[in-house]
PDB file of C-alpha atoms in Angstrom:
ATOM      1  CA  UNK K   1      43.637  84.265  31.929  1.00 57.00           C
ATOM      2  CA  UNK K   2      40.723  85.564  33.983  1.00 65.00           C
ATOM      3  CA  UNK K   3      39.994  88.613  32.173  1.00 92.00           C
ATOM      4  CA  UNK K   4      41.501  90.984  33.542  1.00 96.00           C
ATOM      5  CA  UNK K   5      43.840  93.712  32.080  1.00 97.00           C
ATOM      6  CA  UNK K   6      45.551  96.586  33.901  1.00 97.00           C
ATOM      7  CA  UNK K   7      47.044  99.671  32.688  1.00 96.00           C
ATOM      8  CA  UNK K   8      49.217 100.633  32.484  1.00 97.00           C
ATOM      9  CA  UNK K   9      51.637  98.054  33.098  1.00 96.00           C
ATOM     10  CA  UNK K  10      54.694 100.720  33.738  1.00 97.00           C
ATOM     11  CA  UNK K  11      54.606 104.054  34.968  1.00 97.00           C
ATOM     12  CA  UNK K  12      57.247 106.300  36.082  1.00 97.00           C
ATOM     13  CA  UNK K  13      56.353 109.563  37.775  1.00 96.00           C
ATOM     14  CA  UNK K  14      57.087 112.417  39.856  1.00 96.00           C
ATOM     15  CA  UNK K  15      56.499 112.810  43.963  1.00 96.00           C
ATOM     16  CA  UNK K  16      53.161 114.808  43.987  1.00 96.00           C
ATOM     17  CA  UNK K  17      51.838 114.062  40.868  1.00 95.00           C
ATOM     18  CA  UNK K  18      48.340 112.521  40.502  1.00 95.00           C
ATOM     19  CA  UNK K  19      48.831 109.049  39.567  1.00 97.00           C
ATOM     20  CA  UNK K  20      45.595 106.895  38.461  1.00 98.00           C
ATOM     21  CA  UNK K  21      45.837 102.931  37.362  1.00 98.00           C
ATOM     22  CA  UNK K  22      42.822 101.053  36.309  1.00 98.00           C
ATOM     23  CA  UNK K  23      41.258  97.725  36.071  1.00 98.00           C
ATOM     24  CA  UNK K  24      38.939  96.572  33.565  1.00 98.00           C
ATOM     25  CA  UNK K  25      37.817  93.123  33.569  1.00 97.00           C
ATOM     26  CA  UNK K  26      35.293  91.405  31.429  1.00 96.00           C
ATOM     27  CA  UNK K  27      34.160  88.434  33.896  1.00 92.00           C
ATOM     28  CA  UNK K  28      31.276  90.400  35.757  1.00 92.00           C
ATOM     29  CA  UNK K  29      32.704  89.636  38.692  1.00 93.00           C
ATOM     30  CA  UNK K  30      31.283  91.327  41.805  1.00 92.00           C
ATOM     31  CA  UNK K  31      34.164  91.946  44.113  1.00 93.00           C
ATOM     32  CA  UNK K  32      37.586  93.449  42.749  1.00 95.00           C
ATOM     33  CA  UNK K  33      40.676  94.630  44.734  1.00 96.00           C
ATOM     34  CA  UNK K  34      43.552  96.601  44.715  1.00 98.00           C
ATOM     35  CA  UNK K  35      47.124  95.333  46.384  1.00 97.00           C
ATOM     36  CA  UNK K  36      50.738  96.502  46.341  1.00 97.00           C
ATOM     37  CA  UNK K  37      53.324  94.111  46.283  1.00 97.00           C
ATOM     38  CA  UNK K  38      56.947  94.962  48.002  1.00 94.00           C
ATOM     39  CA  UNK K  39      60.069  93.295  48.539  1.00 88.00           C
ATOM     40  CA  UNK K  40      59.509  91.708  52.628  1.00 83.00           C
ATOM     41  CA  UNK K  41      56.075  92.424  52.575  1.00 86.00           C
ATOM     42  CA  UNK K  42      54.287  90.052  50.595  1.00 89.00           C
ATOM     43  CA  UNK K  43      50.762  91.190  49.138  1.00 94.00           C
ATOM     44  CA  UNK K  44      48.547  94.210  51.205  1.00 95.00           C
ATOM     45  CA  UNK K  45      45.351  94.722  50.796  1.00 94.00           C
ATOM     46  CA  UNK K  46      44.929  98.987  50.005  1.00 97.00           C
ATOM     47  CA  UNK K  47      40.961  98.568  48.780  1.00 96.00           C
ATOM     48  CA  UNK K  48      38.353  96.497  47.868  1.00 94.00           C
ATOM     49  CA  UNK K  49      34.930  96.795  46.134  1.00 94.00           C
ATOM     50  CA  UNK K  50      32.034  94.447  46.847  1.00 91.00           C
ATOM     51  CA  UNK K  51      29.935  96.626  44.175  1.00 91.00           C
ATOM     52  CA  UNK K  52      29.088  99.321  42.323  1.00 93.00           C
ATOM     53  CA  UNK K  53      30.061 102.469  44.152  1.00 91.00           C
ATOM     54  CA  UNK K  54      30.385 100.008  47.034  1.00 93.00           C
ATOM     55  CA  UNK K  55      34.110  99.907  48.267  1.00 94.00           C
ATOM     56  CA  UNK K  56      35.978  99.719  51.636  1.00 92.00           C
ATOM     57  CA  UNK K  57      39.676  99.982  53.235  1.00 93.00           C
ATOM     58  CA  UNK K  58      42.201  97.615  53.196  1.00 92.00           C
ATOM     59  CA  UNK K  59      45.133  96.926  55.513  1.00 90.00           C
ATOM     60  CA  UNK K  60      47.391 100.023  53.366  1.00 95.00           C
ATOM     61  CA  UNK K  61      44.963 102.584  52.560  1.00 96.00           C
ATOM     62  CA  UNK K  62      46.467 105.926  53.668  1.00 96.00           C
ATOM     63  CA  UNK K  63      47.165 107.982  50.612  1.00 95.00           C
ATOM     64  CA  UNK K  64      44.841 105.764  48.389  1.00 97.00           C
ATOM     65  CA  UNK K  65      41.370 106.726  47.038  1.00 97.00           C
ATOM     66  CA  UNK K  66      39.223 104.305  44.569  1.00 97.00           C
ATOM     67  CA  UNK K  67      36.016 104.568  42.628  1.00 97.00           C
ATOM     68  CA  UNK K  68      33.773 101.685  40.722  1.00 97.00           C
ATOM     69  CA  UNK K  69      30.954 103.477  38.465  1.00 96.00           C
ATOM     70  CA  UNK K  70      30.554 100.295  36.659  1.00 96.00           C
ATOM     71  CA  UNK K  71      31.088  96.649  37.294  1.00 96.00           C
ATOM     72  CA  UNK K  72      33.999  96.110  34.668  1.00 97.00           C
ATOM     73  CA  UNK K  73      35.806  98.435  36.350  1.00 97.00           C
ATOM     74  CA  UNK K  74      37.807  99.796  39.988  1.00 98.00           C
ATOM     75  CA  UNK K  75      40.461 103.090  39.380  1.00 98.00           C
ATOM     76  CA  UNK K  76      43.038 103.244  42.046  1.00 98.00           C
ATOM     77  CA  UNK K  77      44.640 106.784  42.474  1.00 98.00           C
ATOM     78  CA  UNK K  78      47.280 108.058  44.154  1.00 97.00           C
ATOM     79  CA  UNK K  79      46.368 112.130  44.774  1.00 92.00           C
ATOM     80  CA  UNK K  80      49.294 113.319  45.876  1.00 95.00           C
ATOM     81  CA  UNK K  81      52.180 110.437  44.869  1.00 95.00           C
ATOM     82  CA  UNK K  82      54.928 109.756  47.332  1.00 96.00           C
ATOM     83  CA  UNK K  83      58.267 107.789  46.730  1.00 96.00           C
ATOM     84  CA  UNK K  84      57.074 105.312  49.476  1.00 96.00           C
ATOM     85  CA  UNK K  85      53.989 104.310  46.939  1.00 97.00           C
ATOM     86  CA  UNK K  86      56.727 103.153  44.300  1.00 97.00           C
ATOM     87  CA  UNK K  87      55.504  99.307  44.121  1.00 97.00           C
ATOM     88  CA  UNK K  88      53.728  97.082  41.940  1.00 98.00           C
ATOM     89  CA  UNK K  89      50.071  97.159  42.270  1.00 98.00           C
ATOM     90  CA  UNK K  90      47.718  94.229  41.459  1.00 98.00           C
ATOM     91  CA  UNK K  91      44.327  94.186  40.948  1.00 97.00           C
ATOM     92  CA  UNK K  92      42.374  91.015  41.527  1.00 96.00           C
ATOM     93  CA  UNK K  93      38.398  89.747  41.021  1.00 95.00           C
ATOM     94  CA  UNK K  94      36.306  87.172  43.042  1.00 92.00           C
ATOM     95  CA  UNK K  95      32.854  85.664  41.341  1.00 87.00           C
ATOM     96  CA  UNK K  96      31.356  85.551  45.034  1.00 81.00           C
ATOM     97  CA  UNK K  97      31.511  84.139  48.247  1.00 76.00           C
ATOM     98  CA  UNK K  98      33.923  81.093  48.643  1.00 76.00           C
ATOM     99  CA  UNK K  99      35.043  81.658  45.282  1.00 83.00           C
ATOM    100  CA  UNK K 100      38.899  82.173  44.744  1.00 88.00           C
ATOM    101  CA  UNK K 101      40.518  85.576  43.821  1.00 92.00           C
ATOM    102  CA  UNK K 102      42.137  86.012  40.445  1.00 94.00           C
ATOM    103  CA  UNK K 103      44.820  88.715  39.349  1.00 96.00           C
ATOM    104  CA  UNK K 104      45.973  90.740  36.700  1.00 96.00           C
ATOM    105  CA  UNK K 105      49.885  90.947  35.924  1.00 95.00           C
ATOM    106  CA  UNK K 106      50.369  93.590  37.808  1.00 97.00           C
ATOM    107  CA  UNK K 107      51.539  97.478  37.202  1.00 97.00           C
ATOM    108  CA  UNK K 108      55.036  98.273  38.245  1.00 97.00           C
ATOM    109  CA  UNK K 109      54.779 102.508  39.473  1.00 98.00           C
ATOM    110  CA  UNK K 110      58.138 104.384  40.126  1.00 97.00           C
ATOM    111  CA  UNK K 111      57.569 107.531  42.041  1.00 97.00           C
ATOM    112  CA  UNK K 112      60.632 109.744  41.591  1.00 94.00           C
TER     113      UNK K 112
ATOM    114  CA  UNK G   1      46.254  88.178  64.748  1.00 59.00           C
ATOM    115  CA  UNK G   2      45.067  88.898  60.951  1.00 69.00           C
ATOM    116  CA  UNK G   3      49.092  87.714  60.377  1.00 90.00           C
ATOM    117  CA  UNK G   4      49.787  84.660  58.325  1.00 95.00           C
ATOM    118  CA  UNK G   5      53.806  83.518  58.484  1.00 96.00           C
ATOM    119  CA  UNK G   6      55.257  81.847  55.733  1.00 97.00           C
ATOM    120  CA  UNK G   7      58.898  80.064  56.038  1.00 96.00           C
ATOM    121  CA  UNK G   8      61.190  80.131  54.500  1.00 97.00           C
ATOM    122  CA  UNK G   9      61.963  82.893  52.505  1.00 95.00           C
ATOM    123  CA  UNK G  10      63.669  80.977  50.163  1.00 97.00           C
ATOM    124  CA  UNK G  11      64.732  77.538  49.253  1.00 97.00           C
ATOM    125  CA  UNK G  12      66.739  75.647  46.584  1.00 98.00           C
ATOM    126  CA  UNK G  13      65.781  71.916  45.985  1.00 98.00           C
ATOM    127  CA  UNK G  14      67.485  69.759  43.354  1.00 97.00           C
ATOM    128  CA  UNK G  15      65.467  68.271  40.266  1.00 97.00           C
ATOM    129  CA  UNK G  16      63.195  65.424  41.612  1.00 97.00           C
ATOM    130  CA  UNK G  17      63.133  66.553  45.277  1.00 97.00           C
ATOM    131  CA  UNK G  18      60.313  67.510  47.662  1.00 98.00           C
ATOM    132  CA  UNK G  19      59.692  70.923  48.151  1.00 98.00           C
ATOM    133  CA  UNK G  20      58.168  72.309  51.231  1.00 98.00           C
ATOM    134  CA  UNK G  21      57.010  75.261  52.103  1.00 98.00           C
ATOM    135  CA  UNK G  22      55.107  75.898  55.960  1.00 98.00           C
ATOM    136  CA  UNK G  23      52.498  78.559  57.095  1.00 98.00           C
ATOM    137  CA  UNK G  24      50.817  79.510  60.106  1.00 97.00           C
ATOM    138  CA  UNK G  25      48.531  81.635  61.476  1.00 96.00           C
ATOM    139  CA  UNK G  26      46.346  82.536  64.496  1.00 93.00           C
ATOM    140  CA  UNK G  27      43.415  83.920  63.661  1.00 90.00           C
ATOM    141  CA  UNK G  28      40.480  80.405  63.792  1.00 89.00           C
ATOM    142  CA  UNK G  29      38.267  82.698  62.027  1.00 88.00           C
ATOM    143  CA  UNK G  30      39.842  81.977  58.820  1.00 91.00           C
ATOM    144  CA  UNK G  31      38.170  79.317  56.675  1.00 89.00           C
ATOM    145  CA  UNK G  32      39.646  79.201  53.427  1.00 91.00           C
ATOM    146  CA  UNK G  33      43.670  78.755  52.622  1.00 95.00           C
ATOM    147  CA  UNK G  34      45.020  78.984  48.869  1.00 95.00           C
ATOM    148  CA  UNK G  35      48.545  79.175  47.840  1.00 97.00           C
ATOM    149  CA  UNK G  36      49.578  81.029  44.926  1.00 97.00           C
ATOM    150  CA  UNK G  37      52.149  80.322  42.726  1.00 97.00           C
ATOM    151  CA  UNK G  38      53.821  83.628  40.539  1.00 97.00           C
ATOM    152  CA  UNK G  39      56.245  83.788  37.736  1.00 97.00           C
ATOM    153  CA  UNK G  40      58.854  86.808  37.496  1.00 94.00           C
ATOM    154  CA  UNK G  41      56.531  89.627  35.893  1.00 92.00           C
ATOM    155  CA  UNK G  42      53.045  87.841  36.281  1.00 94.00           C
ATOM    156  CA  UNK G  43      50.439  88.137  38.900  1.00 95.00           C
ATOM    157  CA  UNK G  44      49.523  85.117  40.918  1.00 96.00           C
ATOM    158  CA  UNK G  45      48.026  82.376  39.671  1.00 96.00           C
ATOM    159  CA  UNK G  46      45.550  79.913  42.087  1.00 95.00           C
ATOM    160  CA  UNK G  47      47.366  76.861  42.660  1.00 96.00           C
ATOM    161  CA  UNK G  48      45.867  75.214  45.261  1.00 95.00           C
ATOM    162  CA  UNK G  49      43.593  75.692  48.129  1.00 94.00           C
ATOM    163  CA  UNK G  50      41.986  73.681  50.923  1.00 94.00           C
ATOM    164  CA  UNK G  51      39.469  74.608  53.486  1.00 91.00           C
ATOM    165  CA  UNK G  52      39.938  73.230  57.198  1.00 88.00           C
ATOM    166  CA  UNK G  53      37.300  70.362  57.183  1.00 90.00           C
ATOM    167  CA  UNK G  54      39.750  68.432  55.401  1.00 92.00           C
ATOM    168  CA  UNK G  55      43.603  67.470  56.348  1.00 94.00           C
ATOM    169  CA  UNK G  56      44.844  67.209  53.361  1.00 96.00           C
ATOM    170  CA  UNK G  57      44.124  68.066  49.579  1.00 96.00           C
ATOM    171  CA  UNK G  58      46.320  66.373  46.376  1.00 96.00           C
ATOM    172  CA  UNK G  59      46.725  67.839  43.073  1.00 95.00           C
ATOM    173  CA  UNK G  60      48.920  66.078  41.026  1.00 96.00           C
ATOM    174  CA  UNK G  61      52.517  66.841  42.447  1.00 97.00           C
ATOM    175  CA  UNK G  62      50.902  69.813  44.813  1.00 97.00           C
ATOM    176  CA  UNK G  63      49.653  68.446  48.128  1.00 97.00           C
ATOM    177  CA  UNK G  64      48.439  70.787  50.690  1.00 97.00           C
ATOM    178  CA  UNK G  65      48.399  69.696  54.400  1.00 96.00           C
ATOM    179  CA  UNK G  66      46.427  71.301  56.727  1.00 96.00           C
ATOM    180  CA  UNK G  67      46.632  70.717  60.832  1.00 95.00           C
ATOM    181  CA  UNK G  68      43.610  72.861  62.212  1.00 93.00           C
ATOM    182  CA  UNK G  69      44.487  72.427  65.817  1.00 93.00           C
ATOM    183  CA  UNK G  70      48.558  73.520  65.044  1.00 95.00           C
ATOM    184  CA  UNK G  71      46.874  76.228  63.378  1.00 95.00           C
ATOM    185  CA  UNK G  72      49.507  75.493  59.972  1.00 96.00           C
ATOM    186  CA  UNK G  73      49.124  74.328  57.113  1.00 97.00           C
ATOM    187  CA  UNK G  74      51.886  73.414  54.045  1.00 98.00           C
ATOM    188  CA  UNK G  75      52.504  72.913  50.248  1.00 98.00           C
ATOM    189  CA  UNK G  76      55.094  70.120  49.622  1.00 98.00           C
ATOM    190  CA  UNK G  77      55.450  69.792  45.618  1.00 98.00           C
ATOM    191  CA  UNK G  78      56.870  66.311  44.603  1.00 98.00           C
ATOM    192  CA  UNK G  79      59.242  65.579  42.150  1.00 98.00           C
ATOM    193  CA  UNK G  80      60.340  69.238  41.966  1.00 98.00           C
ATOM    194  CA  UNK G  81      61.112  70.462  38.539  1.00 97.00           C
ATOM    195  CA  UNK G  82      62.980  73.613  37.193  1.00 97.00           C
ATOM    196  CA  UNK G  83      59.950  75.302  36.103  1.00 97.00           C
ATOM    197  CA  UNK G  84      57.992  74.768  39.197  1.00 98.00           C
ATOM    198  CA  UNK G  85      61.432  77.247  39.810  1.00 98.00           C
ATOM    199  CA  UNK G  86      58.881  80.835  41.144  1.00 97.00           C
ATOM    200  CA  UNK G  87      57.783  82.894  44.254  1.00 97.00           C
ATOM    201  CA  UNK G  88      54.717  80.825  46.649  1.00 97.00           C
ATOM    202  CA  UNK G  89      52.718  83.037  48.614  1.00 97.00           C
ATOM    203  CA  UNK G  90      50.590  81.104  51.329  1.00 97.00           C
ATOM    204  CA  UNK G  91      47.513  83.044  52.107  1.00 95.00           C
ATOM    205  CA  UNK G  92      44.156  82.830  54.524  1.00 94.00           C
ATOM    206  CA  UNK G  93      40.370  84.661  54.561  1.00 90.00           C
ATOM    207  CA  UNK G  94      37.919  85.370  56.724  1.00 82.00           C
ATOM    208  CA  UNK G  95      34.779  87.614  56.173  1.00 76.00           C
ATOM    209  CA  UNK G  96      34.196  90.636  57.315  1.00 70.00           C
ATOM    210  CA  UNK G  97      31.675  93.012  57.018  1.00 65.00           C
ATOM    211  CA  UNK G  98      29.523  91.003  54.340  1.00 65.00           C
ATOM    212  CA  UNK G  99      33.577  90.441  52.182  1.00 75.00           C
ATOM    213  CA  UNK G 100      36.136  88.315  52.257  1.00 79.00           C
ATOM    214  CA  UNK G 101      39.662  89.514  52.503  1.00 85.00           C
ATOM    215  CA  UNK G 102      43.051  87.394  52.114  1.00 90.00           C
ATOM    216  CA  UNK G 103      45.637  87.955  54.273  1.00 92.00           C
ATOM    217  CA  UNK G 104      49.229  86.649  52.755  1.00 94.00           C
ATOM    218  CA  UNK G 105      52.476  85.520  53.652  1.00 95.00           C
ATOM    219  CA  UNK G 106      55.521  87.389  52.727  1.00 95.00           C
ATOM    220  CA  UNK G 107      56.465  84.740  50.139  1.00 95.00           C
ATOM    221  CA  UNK G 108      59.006  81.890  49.362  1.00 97.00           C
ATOM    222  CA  UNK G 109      61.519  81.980  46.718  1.00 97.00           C
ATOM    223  CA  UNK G 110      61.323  78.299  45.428  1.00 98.00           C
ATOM    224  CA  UNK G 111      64.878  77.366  43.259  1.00 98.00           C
ATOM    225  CA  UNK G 112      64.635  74.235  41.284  1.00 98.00           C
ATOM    226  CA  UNK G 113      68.373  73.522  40.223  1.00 96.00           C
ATOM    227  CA  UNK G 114      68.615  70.817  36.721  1.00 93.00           C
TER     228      UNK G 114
END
């Protein structure tokens, strides 16, 4: 495993409910991201963070905020949650430059 | 042109067969392409990756083949087995803005019937 646990792994919630998931890893990795995975669609890109309190948009970033106050770990919240955000959301962690990304299993959100 | 396209969708291959699964993209600014393998419930996992200085890259029964001027690149997996039975996702990255991002394909639903 690369060190890297999300949580939760299953959440089921209402449509406009705050919603935040989290990824902790213990690898020290600089960059860490944030995809949703959906039937079709294969893996998007919502946010990345290339370091502390340093993050940028992805390809699906509309109605997704993030924060990193320390390297272990990147929140992804939902503010407002809509039924269209029901997906599973991966987080994944690069070392550095040419290095490969790793992921976590994954947290499987139902918005209601 | 950040679009990588991954056929096919799915496939079914009988124990001891060649697999093969074809990407392509358009964008020459990418300069690194993985695949990942994932397991029903898992994330996924590295399983190969090549960058496009070389034509082709082995790993035991995973060989990558990569044609830089097609612009495509594929996994063939030899001597298929049931549990290489999971969901490949071809993928590509390029930097941007001092990052790099991956861009995937939708996926392929490998099959590996005993």
């Amino acid at each position: 495993d690369a060190g890297i646990t999300q949580s939760p792994r299953h959440k089921v919630t209402e449509t406009g409910t705050p919603v935040t998931l989290r990824c902790h890893q213990t690898e020290n990795h600089r960059y860490m991201y944030w995809y949703r995975q959906d039937p079709g669609h294969g893996l998007r890109l919502i946010h990345y963070s290339y370091g502390v309190k340093d993050t940028d948009k992805g390809e699906v970033s509309d109605g997704y905020s993030v924060s990193r106050s320390k390297t272990e770990d990147f929140l992804l919240t939902l503010e407002s949650a809509t039924s269209s955000q029901t997906s599973v959301y991966f987080c994944a962690i690069r070392q550095g430059i040419g290095q490969p990304q790793h992921f976590g299993d994954g947290t499987r959100l139902s918005i209601l | 042109q950040q679009q990588v396209k991954q056929s096919p969708q799915s496939l079914i291959v009988q124990k001891g067969g060649i697999s093969i699964i074809n990407c392509a993209y358009e964008n020459t600014a990418f300069d690194y392409f993985p695949w990942y393998q994932q397991f029903p419930g898992k994330g996924p996992a590295l399983l190969i990756a090549i960058r496009p200085d070389v034509s082709e890259k082995k790993e035991g029964r995973f060989t990558i083949s990569f044609n830089k001027s097609a612009k495509q690149f594929s996994l063939h997996i030899m001597d298929s087995q049931p549990g290489d039975s999971a969901t490949y996702f071809c993928a590509a990255s390029f930097s941007q803005g001092g990052s790099e991002k991956l861009v995937f394909g939708k996926g392929t639903k490998l099959t590996v019937n005993p």
